[in-house]
mmCIF file of C-alpha atoms and ligand atoms in Angstrom:
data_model
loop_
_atom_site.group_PDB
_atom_site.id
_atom_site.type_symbol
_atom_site.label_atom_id
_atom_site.label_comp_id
_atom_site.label_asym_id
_atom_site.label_seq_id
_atom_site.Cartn_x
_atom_site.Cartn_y
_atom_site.Cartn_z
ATOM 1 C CA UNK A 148 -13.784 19.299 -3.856
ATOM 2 C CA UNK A 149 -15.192 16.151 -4.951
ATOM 3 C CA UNK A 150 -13.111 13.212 -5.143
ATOM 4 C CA UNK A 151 -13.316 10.740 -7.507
ATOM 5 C CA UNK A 152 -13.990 6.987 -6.370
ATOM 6 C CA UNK A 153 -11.254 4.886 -4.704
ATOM 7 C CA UNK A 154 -9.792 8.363 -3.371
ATOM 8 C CA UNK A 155 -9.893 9.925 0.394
ATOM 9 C CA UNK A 156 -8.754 13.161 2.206
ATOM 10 C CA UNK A 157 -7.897 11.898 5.180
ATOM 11 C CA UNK A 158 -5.283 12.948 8.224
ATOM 12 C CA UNK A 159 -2.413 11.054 8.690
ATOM 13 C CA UNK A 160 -0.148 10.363 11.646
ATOM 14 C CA UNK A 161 0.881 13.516 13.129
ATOM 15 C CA UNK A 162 -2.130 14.967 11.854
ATOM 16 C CA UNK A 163 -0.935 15.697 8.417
ATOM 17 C CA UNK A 164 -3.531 15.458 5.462
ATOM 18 C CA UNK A 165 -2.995 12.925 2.903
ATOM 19 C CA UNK A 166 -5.223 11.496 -0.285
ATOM 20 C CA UNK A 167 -5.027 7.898 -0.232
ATOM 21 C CA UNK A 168 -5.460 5.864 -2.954
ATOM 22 C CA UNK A 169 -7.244 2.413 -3.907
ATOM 23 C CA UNK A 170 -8.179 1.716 -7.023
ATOM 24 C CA UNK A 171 -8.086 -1.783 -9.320
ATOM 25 C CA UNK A 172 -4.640 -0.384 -11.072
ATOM 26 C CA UNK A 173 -2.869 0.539 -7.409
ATOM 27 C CA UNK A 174 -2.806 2.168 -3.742
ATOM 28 C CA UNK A 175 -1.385 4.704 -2.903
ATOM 29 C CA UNK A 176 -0.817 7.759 -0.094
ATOM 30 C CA UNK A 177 0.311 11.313 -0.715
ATOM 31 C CA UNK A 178 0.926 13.987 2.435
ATOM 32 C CA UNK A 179 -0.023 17.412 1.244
ATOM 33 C CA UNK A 180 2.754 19.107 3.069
ATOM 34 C CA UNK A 181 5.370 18.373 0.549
ATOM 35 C CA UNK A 182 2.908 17.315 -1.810
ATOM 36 C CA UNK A 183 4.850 13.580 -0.447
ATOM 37 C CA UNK A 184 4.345 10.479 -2.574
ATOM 38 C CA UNK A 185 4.782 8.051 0.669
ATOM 39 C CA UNK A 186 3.278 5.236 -1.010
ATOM 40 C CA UNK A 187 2.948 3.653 -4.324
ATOM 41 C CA UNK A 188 2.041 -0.098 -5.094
ATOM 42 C CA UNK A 189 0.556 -1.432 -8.515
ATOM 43 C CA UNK A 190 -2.171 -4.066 -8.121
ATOM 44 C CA UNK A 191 -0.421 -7.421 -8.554
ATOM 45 C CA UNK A 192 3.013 -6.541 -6.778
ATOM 46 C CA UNK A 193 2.967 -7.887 -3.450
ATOM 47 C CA UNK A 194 5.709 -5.484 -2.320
ATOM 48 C CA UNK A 195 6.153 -2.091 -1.745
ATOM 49 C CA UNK A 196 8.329 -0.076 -4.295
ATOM 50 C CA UNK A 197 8.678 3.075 -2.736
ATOM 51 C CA UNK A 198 10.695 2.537 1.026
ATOM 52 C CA UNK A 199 9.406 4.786 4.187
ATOM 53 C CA UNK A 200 11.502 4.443 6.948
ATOM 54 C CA UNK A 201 9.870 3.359 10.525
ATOM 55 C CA UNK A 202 11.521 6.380 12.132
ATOM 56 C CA UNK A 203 10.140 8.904 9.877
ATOM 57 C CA UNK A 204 8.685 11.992 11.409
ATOM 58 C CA UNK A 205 5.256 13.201 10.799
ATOM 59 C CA UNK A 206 5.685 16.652 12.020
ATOM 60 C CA UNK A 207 3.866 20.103 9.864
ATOM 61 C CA UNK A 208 7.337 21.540 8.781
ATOM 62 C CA UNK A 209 9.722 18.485 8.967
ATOM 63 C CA UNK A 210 10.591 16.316 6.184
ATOM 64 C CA UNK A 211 9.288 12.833 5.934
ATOM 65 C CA UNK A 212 11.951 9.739 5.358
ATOM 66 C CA UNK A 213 11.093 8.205 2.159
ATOM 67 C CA UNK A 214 8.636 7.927 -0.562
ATOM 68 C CA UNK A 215 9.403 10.641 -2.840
ATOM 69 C CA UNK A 216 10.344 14.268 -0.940
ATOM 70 C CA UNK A 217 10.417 16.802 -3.926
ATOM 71 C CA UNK A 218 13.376 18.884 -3.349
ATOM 72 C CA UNK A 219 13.372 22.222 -4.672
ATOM 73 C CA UNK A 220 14.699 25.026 -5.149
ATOM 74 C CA UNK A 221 17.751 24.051 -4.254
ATOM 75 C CA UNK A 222 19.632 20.088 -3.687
ATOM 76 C CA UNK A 223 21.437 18.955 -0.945
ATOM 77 C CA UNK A 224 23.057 21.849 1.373
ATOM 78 C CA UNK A 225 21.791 25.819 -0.022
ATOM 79 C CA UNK A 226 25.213 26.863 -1.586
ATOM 80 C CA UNK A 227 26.322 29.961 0.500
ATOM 81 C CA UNK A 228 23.720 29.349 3.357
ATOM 82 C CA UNK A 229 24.760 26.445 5.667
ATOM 83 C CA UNK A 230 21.733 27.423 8.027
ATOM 84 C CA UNK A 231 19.200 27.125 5.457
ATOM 85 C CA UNK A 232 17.040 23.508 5.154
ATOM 86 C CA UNK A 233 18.822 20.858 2.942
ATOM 87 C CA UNK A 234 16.828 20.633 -0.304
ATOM 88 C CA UNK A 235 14.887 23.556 -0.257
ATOM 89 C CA UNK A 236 11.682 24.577 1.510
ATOM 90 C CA UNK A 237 9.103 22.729 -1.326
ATOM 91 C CA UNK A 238 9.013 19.416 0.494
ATOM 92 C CA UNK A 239 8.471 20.756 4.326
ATOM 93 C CA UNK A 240 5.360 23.515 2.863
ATOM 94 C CA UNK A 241 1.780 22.468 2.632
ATOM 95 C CA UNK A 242 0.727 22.419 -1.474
ATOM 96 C CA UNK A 243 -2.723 22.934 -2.345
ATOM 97 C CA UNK A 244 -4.476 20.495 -4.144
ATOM 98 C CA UNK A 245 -5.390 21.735 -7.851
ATOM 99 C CA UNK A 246 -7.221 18.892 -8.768
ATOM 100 C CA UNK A 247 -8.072 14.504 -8.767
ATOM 101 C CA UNK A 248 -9.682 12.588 -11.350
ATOM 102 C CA UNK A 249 -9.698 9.529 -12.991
ATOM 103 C CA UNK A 250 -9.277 7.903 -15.811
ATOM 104 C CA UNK A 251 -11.536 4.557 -17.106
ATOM 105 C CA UNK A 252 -8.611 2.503 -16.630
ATOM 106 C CA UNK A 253 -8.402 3.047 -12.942
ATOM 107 C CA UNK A 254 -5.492 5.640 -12.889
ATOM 108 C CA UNK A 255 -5.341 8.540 -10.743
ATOM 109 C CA UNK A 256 -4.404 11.894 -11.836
ATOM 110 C CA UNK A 257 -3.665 14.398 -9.275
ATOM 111 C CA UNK A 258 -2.522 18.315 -9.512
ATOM 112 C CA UNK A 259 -0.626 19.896 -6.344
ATOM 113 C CA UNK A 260 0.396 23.579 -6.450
ATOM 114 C CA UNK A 261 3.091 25.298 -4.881
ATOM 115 C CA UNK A 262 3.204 29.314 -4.992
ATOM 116 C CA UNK A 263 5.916 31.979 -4.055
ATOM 117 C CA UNK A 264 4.718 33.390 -0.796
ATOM 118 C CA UNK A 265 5.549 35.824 2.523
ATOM 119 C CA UNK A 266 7.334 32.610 3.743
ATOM 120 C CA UNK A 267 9.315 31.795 0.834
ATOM 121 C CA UNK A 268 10.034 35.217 -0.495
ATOM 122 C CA UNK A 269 11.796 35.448 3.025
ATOM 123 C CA UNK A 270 14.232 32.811 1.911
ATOM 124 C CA UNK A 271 14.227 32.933 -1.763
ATOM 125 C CA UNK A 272 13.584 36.350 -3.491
ATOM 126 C CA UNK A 273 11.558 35.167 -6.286
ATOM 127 C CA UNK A 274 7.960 34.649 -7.896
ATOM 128 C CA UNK A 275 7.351 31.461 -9.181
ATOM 129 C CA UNK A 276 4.814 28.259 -9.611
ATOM 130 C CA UNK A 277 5.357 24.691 -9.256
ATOM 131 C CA UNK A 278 2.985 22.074 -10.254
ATOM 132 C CA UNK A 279 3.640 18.602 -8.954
ATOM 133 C CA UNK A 280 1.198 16.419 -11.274
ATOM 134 C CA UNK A 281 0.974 12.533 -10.920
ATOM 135 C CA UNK A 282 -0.786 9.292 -12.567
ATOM 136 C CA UNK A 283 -0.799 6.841 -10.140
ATOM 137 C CA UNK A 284 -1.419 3.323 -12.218
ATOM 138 C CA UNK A 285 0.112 0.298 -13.045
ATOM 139 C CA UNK A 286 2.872 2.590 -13.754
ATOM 140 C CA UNK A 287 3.815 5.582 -11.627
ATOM 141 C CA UNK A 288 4.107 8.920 -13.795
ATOM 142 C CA UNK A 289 5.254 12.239 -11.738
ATOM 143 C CA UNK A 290 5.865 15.585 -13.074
ATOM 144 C CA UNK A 291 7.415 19.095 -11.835
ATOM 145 C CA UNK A 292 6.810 21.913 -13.689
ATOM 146 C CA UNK A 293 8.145 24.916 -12.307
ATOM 147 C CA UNK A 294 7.440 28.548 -13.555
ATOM 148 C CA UNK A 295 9.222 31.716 -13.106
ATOM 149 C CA UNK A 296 6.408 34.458 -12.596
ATOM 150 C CA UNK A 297 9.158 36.538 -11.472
ATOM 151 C CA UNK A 298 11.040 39.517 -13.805
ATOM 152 C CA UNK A 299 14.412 38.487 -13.811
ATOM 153 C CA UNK A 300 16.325 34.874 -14.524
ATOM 154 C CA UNK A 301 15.686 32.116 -11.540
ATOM 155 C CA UNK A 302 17.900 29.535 -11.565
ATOM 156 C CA UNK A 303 17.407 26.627 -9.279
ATOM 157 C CA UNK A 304 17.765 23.038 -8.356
ATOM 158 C CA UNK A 305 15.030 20.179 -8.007
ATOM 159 C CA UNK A 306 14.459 16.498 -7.089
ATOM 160 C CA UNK A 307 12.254 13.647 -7.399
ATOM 161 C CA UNK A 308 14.212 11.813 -4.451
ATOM 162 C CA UNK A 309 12.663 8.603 -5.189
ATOM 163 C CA UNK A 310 13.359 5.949 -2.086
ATOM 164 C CA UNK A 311 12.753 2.451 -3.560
ATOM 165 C CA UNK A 312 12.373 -0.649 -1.541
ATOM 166 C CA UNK A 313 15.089 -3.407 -1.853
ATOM 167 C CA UNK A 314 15.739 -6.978 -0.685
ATOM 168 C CA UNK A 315 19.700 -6.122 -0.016
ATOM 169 C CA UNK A 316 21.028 -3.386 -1.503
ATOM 170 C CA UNK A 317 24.183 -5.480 -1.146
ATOM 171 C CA UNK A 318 22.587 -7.427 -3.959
ATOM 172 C CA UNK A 319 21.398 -4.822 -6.308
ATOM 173 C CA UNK A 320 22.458 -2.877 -9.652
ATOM 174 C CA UNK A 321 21.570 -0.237 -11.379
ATOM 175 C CA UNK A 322 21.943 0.391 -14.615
ATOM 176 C CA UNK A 323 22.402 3.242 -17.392
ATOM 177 C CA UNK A 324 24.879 5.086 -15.909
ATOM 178 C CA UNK A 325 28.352 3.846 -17.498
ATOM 179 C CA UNK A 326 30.851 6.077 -18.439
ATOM 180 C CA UNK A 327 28.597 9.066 -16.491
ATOM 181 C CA UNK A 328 30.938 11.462 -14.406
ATOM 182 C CA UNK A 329 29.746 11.872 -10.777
ATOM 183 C CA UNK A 330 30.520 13.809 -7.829
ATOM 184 C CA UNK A 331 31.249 11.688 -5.021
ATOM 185 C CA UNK A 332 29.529 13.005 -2.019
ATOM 186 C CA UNK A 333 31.353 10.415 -0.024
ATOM 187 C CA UNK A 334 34.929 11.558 -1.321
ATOM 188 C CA UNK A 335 34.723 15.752 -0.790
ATOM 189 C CA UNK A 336 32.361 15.662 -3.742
ATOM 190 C CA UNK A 337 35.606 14.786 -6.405
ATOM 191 C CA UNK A 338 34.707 14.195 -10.098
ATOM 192 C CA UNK A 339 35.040 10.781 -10.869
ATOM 193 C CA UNK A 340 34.059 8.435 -13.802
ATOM 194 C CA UNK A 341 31.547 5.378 -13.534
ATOM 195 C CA UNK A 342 34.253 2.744 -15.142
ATOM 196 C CA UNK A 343 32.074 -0.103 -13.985
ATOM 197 C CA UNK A 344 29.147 -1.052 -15.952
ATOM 198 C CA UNK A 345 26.830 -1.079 -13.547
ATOM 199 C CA UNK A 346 26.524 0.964 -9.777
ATOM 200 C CA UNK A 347 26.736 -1.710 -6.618
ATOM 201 C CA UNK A 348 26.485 -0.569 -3.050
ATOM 202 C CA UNK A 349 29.293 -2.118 -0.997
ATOM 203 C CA UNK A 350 29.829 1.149 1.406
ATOM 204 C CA UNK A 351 28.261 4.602 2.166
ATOM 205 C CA UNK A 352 27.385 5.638 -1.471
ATOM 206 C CA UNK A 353 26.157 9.149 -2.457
ATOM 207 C CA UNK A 354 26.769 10.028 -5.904
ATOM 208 C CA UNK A 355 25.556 13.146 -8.336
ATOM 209 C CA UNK A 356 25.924 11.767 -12.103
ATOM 210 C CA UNK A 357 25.671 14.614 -14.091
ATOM 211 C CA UNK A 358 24.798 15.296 -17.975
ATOM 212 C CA UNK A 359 22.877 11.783 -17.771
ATOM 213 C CA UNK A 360 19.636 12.230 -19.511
ATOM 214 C CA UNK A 361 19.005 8.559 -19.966
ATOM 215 C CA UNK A 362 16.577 5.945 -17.601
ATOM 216 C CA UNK A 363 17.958 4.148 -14.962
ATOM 217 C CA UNK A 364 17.210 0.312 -13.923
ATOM 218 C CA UNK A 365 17.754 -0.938 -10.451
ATOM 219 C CA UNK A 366 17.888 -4.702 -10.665
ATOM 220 C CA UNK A 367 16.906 -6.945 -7.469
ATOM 221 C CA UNK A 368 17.253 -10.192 -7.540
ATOM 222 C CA UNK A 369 16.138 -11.029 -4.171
ATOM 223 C CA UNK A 370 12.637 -9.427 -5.253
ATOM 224 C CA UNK A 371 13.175 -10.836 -8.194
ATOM 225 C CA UNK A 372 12.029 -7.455 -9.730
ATOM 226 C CA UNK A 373 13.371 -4.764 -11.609
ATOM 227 C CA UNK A 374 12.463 -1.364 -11.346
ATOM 228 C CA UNK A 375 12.878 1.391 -14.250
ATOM 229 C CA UNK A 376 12.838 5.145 -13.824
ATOM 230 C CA UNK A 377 12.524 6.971 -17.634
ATOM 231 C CA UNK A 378 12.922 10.802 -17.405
ATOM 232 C CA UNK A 379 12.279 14.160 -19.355
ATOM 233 C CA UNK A 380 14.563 17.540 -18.853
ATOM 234 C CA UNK A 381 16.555 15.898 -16.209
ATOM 235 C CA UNK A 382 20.308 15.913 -16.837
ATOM 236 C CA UNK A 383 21.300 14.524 -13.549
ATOM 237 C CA UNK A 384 21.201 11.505 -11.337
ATOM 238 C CA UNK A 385 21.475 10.674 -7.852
ATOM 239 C CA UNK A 386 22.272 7.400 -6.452
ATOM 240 C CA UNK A 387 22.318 7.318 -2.300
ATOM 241 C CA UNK A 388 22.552 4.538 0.366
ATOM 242 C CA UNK A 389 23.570 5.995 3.295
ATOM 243 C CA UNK A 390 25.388 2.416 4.775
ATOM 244 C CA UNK A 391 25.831 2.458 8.411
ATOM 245 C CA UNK A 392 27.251 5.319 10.207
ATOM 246 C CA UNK A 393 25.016 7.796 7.999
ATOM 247 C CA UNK A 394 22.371 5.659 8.973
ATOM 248 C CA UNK A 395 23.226 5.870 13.084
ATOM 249 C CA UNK A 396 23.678 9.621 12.716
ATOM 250 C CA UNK A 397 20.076 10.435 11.152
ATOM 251 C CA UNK A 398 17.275 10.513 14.007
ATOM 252 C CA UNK A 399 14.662 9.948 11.459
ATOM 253 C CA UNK A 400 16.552 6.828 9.599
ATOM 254 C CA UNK A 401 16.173 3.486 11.900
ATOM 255 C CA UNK A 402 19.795 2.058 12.309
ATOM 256 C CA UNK A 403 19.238 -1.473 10.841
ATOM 257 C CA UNK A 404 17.509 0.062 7.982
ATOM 258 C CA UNK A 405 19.799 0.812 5.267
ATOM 259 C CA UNK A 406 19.787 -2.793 3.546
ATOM 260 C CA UNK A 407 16.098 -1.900 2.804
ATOM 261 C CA UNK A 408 16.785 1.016 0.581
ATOM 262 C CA UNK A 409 18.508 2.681 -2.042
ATOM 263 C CA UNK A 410 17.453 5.876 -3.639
ATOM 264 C CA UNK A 411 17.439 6.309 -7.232
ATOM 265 C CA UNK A 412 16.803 10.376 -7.867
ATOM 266 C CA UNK A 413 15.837 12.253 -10.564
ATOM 267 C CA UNK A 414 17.649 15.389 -10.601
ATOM 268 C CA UNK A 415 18.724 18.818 -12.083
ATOM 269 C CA UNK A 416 21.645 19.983 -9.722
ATOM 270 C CA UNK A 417 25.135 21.837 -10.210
ATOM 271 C CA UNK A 418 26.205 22.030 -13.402
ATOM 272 C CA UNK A 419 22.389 21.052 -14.510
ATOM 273 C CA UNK A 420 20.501 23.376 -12.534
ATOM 274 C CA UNK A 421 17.875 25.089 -14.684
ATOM 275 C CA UNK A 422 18.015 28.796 -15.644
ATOM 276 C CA UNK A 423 14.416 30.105 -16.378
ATOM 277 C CA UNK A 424 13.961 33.363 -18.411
ATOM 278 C CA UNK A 425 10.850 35.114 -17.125
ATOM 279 C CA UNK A 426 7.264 33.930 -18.016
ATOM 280 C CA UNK A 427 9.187 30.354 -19.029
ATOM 281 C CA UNK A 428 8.563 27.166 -17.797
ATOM 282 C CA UNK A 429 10.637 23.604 -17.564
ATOM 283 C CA UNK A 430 9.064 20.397 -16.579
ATOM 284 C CA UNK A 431 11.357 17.623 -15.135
ATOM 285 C CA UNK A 432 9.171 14.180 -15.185
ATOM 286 C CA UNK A 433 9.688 10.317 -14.114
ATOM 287 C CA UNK A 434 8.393 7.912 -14.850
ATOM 288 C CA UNK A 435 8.344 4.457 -12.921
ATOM 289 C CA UNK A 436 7.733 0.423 -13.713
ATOM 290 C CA UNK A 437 8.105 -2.362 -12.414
ATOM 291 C CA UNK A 438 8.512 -5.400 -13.694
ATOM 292 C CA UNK A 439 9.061 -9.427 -12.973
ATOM 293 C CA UNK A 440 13.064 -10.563 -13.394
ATOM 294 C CA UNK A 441 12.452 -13.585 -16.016
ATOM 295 C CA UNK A 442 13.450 -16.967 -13.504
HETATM 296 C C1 BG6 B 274 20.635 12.668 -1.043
HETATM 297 C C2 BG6 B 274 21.924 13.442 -0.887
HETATM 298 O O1 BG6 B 274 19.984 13.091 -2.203
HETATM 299 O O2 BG6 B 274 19.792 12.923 0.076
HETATM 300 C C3 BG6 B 274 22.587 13.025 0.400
HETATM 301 O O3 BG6 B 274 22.761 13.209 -2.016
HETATM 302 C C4 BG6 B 274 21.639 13.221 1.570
HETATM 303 O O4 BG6 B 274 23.780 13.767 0.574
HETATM 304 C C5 BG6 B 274 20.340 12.484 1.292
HETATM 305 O O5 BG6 B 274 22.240 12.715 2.747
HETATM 306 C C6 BG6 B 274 19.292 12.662 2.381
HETATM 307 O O6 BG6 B 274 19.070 14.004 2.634
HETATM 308 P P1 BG6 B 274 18.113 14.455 3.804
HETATM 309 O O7 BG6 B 274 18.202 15.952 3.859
HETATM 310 O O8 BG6 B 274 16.712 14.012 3.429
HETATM 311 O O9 BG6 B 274 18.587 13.768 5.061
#
């Protein structure tokens, strides 16, 4: 396949394949296996906004600690199967690249396919196609559209689990999520009600808002940027810092790391999982800016 300029296959650590990205609008790096946005940086920004923790594993068949793992077909623990991968299989297989180009404004657009196969019809019973597309620019669009090539209903669960990178999440907010109800991971996953206007991180936090179609803002004032995440056909939210113990008990998370993080995910889940009739599609899309807090 030919690449277009400012765009290499290369391998990665652990001998993983990855396009990387350097163009006048950004750079960026994407793993194949997992089709794993592990970097994203618009010219101009002199920090990262996607996280990547310095204990991630680069391992064929492991998941990789932050970027943007796209979990699907199912979020968080498989309901009824406590020995099968947290968030599905989609971010741990190889996808194929479908195509790269680019546009005369220096964006990238990229095309990564992921197919029902012997390995996945072992765990999941059922046909389908997902097509992770991306423009990596100033801005940072992604896209999963997922079809059901199967003959009966396929309901499932899926994830842009976007890691962003923070001064002190101690200091951060995020916005557009008043009034949302959430389950609190943290609390036996209870149904509670965001009272306060905006979300702050002052413990382990790990929260599904659901029936929230609208954009989120995380506000950092020690970057003195803030960082907005529109959506399409995504009707929930996930907002996760794992604080410290979480952060002791994860081999791939370093322990000191958590002030560095939060993760801001966009998300159909639970009550919002998506039921696809046969031959349908649904497309689930973020899109993500940044932009300079005024003095
Ligand atoms: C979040 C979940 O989306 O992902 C958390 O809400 C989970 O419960 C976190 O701990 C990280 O998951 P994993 O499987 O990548 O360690």
């Amino acid at each position: 396949m030919t690449l277009p300029s400012g765009v290499r296959l290369e391998t990665g650590p652990g001998g993983l394949d990855r396009l990387s990205v350097e163009t006048t609008a950004c750079t960026a790096e994407l793993f194949l296996q997992g089709a794993h946005l592990c970097r994203w940086q618009p010219a101009g920004h002199p920090h990262p906004v996607l996280w990547m923790s310095r204990a991630s594993r680069f391992e064929a068949g492991a998941p990789i600690r932050g970027g943007v793992p796209v979990c699907f077909p199912w979020f968080g623990p498989r309901a009824g199967d406590a020995a099968a991968p947290p968030h599905g299989f989609a971010r741990t297989r190889p996808w194929a690249i479908e195509s790269v180009s680019s546009t005369p404004g220096g964006e990238v657009d990229m095309r990564l396919v992921l197919r029902a196969d012997a390995a996945t019809l072992a765990i999941v019973q059922q046909a389908f196609s997902a097509v992770f597309s991306l423009r990596l620019g100033h801005t940072l669009r992604m896209a999963l559209e997922v079809t059901n090539d199967g003959a009966e209903a396929f309901r499932f669960e899926e994830a842009l689990h976007t890691y962003f990178t923070v001064a002190d999440v101690r200091q951060v907010s995020v916005d557009g999520l008043a009034g949302a109800t959430y389950l609190d991971k943290t609390d036996g996953g209870r149904r509670k009600t965001q009272s306060e206007p905006v979300v702050r991180i002052a413990a382990e936090t790990d929260r599904l808002y659901l029936d929230t179609t609208a954009g989120v803002s995380l506000i950092d004032p020690g970057l003195a940027r803030r960082i907005t995440v529109e959506k399409t056909g995504s009707a929930s939210s996930v907002v996760w810092n794992p604080w410290i113990a979480k952060s002791r008990a994860m081999p791939d998370f370093g322990d000191d790391e958590w002030p560095e993080m939060i993760c801001i995910e966009t998300v159909n889940a639970v009550d919002n999982a998506v039921v696809l009739a046969p031959g349908a599609c649904h497309e689930l899309s973020a899109t993500v800016t940044v932009t300079a807090l005024e003095g």
